[in-house]
mmCIF file with all atom_site columns, C-alpha atoms in Angstrom:
data_model
loop_
_atom_site.group_PDB
_atom_site.id
_atom_site.type_symbol
_atom_site.label_atom_id
_atom_site.label_alt_id
_atom_site.label_comp_id
_atom_site.label_asym_id
_atom_site.label_entity_id
_atom_site.label_seq_id
_atom_site.pdbx_PDB_ins_code
_atom_site.Cartn_x
_atom_site.Cartn_y
_atom_site.Cartn_z
_atom_site.occupancy
_atom_site.B_iso_or_equiv
_atom_site.pdbx_formal_charge
_atom_site.auth_seq_id
_atom_site.auth_comp_id
_atom_site.auth_asym_id
_atom_site.auth_atom_id
_atom_site.pdbx_PDB_model_num
ATOM 1  C CA . UNK A 1 1  ? 33.110 -20.626 -15.164 1.00 75.00 ? 14  UNK A CA 1
ATOM 2  C CA . UNK A 1 2  ? 31.512 -23.966 -14.862 1.00 81.00 ? 15  UNK A CA 1
ATOM 3  C CA . UNK A 1 3  ? 28.283 -24.461 -16.498 1.00 79.00 ? 16  UNK A CA 1
ATOM 4  C CA . UNK A 1 4  ? 26.804 -26.601 -13.585 1.00 80.00 ? 17  UNK A CA 1
ATOM 5  C CA . UNK A 1 5  ? 26.496 -23.175 -11.796 1.00 82.00 ? 18  UNK A CA 1
ATOM 6  C CA . UNK A 1 6  ? 23.685 -22.377 -14.179 1.00 80.00 ? 19  UNK A CA 1
ATOM 7  C CA . UNK A 1 7  ? 21.664 -25.779 -13.563 1.00 83.00 ? 20  UNK A CA 1
ATOM 8  C CA . UNK A 1 8  ? 18.459 -25.452 -11.727 1.00 83.00 ? 21  UNK A CA 1
ATOM 9  C CA . UNK A 1 9  ? 15.102 -27.106 -11.101 1.00 86.00 ? 22  UNK A CA 1
ATOM 10 C CA . UNK A 1 10 ? 12.297 -24.797 -12.788 1.00 85.00 ? 23  UNK A CA 1
ATOM 11 C CA . UNK A 1 11 ? 8.743  -26.456 -12.625 1.00 88.00 ? 24  UNK A CA 1
ATOM 12 C CA . UNK A 1 12 ? 6.884  -25.702 -15.969 1.00 83.00 ? 25  UNK A CA 1
ATOM 13 C CA . UNK A 1 13 ? 4.082  -24.251 -13.484 1.00 87.00 ? 26  UNK A CA 1
ATOM 14 C CA . UNK A 1 14 ? 6.221  -21.568 -12.915 1.00 83.00 ? 27  UNK A CA 1
ATOM 15 C CA . UNK A 1 15 ? 6.777  -20.571 -16.764 1.00 80.00 ? 28  UNK A CA 1
ATOM 16 C CA . UNK A 1 16 ? 4.277  -17.990 -17.573 1.00 80.00 ? 29  UNK A CA 1
ATOM 17 C CA . UNK A 1 17 ? 2.597  -18.906 -20.748 1.00 78.00 ? 30  UNK A CA 1
ATOM 18 C CA . UNK A 1 18 ? 0.919  -15.639 -21.480 1.00 82.00 ? 31  UNK A CA 1
ATOM 19 C CA . UNK A 1 19 ? 1.699  -12.110 -20.195 1.00 83.00 ? 32  UNK A CA 1
ATOM 20 C CA . UNK A 1 20 ? -0.292 -11.030 -17.115 1.00 89.00 ? 33  UNK A CA 1
ATOM 21 C CA . UNK A 1 21 ? -3.338 -8.755  -17.766 1.00 92.00 ? 34  UNK A CA 1
ATOM 22 C CA . UNK A 1 22 ? -2.205 -5.974  -15.446 1.00 94.00 ? 35  UNK A CA 1
ATOM 23 C CA . UNK A 1 23 ? 1.534  -5.874  -16.159 1.00 90.00 ? 36  UNK A CA 1
ATOM 24 C CA . UNK A 1 24 ? 2.312  -3.698  -13.160 1.00 94.00 ? 37  UNK A CA 1
ATOM 25 C CA . UNK A 1 25 ? 0.999  -6.652  -11.132 1.00 95.00 ? 38  UNK A CA 1
ATOM 26 C CA . UNK A 1 26 ? 3.655  -9.048  -12.150 1.00 92.00 ? 39  UNK A CA 1
ATOM 27 C CA . UNK A 1 27 ? 5.946  -10.647 -9.609  1.00 91.00 ? 40  UNK A CA 1
ATOM 28 C CA . UNK A 1 28 ? 9.055  -8.860  -8.484  1.00 92.00 ? 41  UNK A CA 1
ATOM 29 C CA . UNK A 1 29 ? 11.908 -10.898 -7.063  1.00 91.00 ? 42  UNK A CA 1
ATOM 30 C CA . UNK A 1 30 ? 14.191 -8.791  -4.498  1.00 92.00 ? 43  UNK A CA 1
ATOM 31 C CA . UNK A 1 31 ? 17.837 -9.572  -3.370  1.00 90.00 ? 44  UNK A CA 1
ATOM 32 C CA . UNK A 1 32 ? 19.394 -7.937  -0.310  1.00 88.00 ? 45  UNK A CA 1
ATOM 33 C CA . UNK A 1 33 ? 23.069 -7.777  -1.724  1.00 86.00 ? 46  UNK A CA 1
ATOM 34 C CA . UNK A 1 34 ? 24.195 -7.478  1.754   1.00 92.00 ? 47  UNK A CA 1
ATOM 35 C CA . UNK A 1 35 ? 22.437 -10.724 3.376   1.00 96.00 ? 48  UNK A CA 1
ATOM 36 C CA . UNK A 1 36 ? 21.709 -12.417 0.233   1.00 94.00 ? 49  UNK A CA 1
ATOM 37 C CA . UNK A 1 37 ? 18.097 -12.530 1.708   1.00 96.00 ? 50  UNK A CA 1
ATOM 38 C CA . UNK A 1 38 ? 15.392 -13.048 -1.378  1.00 95.00 ? 51  UNK A CA 1
ATOM 39 C CA . UNK A 1 39 ? 12.335 -11.567 -1.137  1.00 95.00 ? 52  UNK A CA 1
ATOM 40 C CA . UNK A 1 40 ? 9.270  -10.944 -3.317  1.00 96.00 ? 53  UNK A CA 1
ATOM 41 C CA . UNK A 1 41 ? 6.626  -8.195  -4.047  1.00 97.00 ? 54  UNK A CA 1
ATOM 42 C CA . UNK A 1 42 ? 4.829  -6.982  -7.102  1.00 97.00 ? 55  UNK A CA 1
ATOM 43 C CA . UNK A 1 43 ? 6.413  -4.564  -9.589  1.00 94.00 ? 56  UNK A CA 1
ATOM 44 C CA . UNK A 1 44 ? 4.264  -1.411  -9.218  1.00 97.00 ? 57  UNK A CA 1
ATOM 45 C CA . UNK A 1 45 ? 6.173  -1.241  -5.963  1.00 97.00 ? 58  UNK A CA 1
ATOM 46 C CA . UNK A 1 46 ? 9.613  -1.323  -7.046  1.00 94.00 ? 59  UNK A CA 1
ATOM 47 C CA . UNK A 1 47 ? 10.103 2.292   -6.179  1.00 94.00 ? 60  UNK A CA 1
ATOM 48 C CA . UNK A 1 48 ? 10.228 1.324   -2.719  1.00 95.00 ? 61  UNK A CA 1
ATOM 49 C CA . UNK A 1 49 ? 13.116 -1.032  -3.140  1.00 92.00 ? 62  UNK A CA 1
ATOM 50 C CA . UNK A 1 50 ? 15.536 1.180   -5.400  1.00 91.00 ? 63  UNK A CA 1
ATOM 51 C CA . UNK A 1 51 ? 17.865 3.863   -4.311  1.00 91.00 ? 64  UNK A CA 1
ATOM 52 C CA . UNK A 1 52 ? 20.188 6.617   -5.731  1.00 93.00 ? 65  UNK A CA 1
ATOM 53 C CA . UNK A 1 53 ? 23.148 4.470   -7.024  1.00 91.00 ? 66  UNK A CA 1
ATOM 54 C CA . UNK A 1 54 ? 21.261 0.975   -7.468  1.00 87.00 ? 67  UNK A CA 1
ATOM 55 C CA . UNK A 1 55 ? 21.633 -0.832  -10.642 1.00 86.00 ? 68  UNK A CA 1
ATOM 56 C CA . UNK A 1 56 ? 18.245 -1.840  -12.081 1.00 83.00 ? 69  UNK A CA 1
ATOM 57 C CA . UNK A 1 57 ? 18.553 -4.944  -14.699 1.00 83.00 ? 70  UNK A CA 1
ATOM 58 C CA . UNK A 1 58 ? 15.416 -5.204  -16.935 1.00 81.00 ? 71  UNK A CA 1
ATOM 59 C CA . UNK A 1 59 ? 15.065 -8.510  -18.906 1.00 81.00 ? 72  UNK A CA 1
ATOM 60 C CA . UNK A 1 60 ? 13.060 -7.807  -22.106 1.00 80.00 ? 73  UNK A CA 1
ATOM 61 C CA . UNK A 1 61 ? 13.758 -11.326 -23.876 1.00 78.00 ? 74  UNK A CA 1
ATOM 62 C CA . UNK A 1 62 ? 10.820 -13.287 -25.451 1.00 73.00 ? 75  UNK A CA 1
ATOM 63 C CA . UNK A 1 63 ? 10.299 -16.630 -25.101 1.00 67.00 ? 76  UNK A CA 1
ATOM 64 C CA . UNK A 1 64 ? 9.069  -18.386 -28.422 1.00 71.00 ? 77  UNK A CA 1
ATOM 65 C CA . UNK A 1 65 ? 7.568  -21.935 -28.644 1.00 65.00 ? 78  UNK A CA 1
ATOM 66 C CA . UNK A 1 66 ? 10.541 -23.884 -29.519 1.00 82.00 ? 79  UNK A CA 1
ATOM 67 C CA . UNK A 1 67 ? 10.531 -27.223 -28.085 1.00 86.00 ? 80  UNK A CA 1
ATOM 68 C CA . UNK A 1 68 ? 10.762 -30.062 -30.533 1.00 89.00 ? 81  UNK A CA 1
ATOM 69 C CA . UNK A 1 69 ? 10.386 -33.717 -30.123 1.00 91.00 ? 82  UNK A CA 1
ATOM 70 C CA . UNK A 1 70 ? 10.808 -36.214 -32.562 1.00 91.00 ? 83  UNK A CA 1
ATOM 71 C CA . UNK A 1 71 ? 11.789 -39.936 -33.222 1.00 94.00 ? 84  UNK A CA 1
ATOM 72 C CA . UNK A 1 72 ? 14.639 -40.960 -35.114 1.00 93.00 ? 85  UNK A CA 1
ATOM 73 C CA . UNK A 1 73 ? 13.999 -43.384 -38.311 1.00 92.00 ? 86  UNK A CA 1
ATOM 74 C CA . UNK A 1 74 ? 16.930 -45.644 -38.053 1.00 94.00 ? 87  UNK A CA 1
ATOM 75 C CA . UNK A 1 75 ? 16.590 -46.203 -34.001 1.00 95.00 ? 88  UNK A CA 1
ATOM 76 C CA . UNK A 1 76 ? 13.250 -45.118 -32.672 1.00 93.00 ? 89  UNK A CA 1
ATOM 77 C CA . UNK A 1 77 ? 15.038 -42.743 -30.200 1.00 94.00 ? 90  UNK A CA 1
ATOM 78 C CA . UNK A 1 78 ? 13.105 -39.992 -28.914 1.00 94.00 ? 91  UNK A CA 1
ATOM 79 C CA . UNK A 1 79 ? 14.825 -36.841 -29.457 1.00 93.00 ? 92  UNK A CA 1
ATOM 80 C CA . UNK A 1 80 ? 14.039 -33.413 -28.026 1.00 92.00 ? 93  UNK A CA 1
ATOM 81 C CA . UNK A 1 81 ? 15.585 -30.104 -28.895 1.00 89.00 ? 94  UNK A CA 1
ATOM 82 C CA . UNK A 1 82 ? 15.122 -26.339 -28.526 1.00 88.00 ? 95  UNK A CA 1
ATOM 83 C CA . UNK A 1 83 ? 15.285 -23.450 -31.359 1.00 88.00 ? 96  UNK A CA 1
ATOM 84 C CA . UNK A 1 84 ? 17.202 -20.606 -29.820 1.00 84.00 ? 97  UNK A CA 1
ATOM 85 C CA . UNK A 1 85 ? 17.887 -18.220 -32.524 1.00 84.00 ? 98  UNK A CA 1
ATOM 86 C CA . UNK A 1 86 ? 16.783 -17.939 -36.133 1.00 86.00 ? 99  UNK A CA 1
ATOM 87 C CA . UNK A 1 87 ? 20.006 -17.894 -38.460 1.00 92.00 ? 100 UNK A CA 1
ATOM 88 C CA . UNK A 1 88 ? 18.446 -18.063 -42.012 1.00 93.00 ? 101 UNK A CA 1
ATOM 89 C CA . UNK A 1 89 ? 14.942 -18.781 -43.149 1.00 89.00 ? 102 UNK A CA 1
ATOM 90 C CA . UNK A 1 90 ? 15.147 -22.572 -42.773 1.00 89.00 ? 103 UNK A CA 1
ATOM 91 C CA . UNK A 1 91 ? 18.525 -22.530 -40.490 1.00 92.00 ? 104 UNK A CA 1
ATOM 92 C CA . UNK A 1 92 ? 18.397 -22.623 -36.429 1.00 90.00 ? 105 UNK A CA 1
ATOM 93 C CA . UNK A 1 93 ? 21.036 -22.227 -33.763 1.00 89.00 ? 106 UNK A CA 1
ATOM 94 C CA . UNK A 1 94 ? 19.659 -25.139 -31.406 1.00 87.00 ? 107 UNK A CA 1
ATOM 95 C CA . UNK A 1 95 ? 20.523 -27.135 -28.274 1.00 87.00 ? 108 UNK A CA 1
#
């Protein structure tokens, strides 16, 4: 597996900062596995797109405000890292 396969451009404007007021009106991306065609709808219409035997994958992950910027004391270089997972009180997994 090549991690480059997972690299893509995602504009900040497409990342939700707060949940939508009416959750069933959230955007729904559809993939036709036979043709590879991508379509879009809203979540309340999901029953129109699934059939017996289909696999429905739900992502219930949550985003935390975890982007941290700083400056190295010795060089003045700007650094950025993302907090991924809290390991202990003051210890985080980061990238």
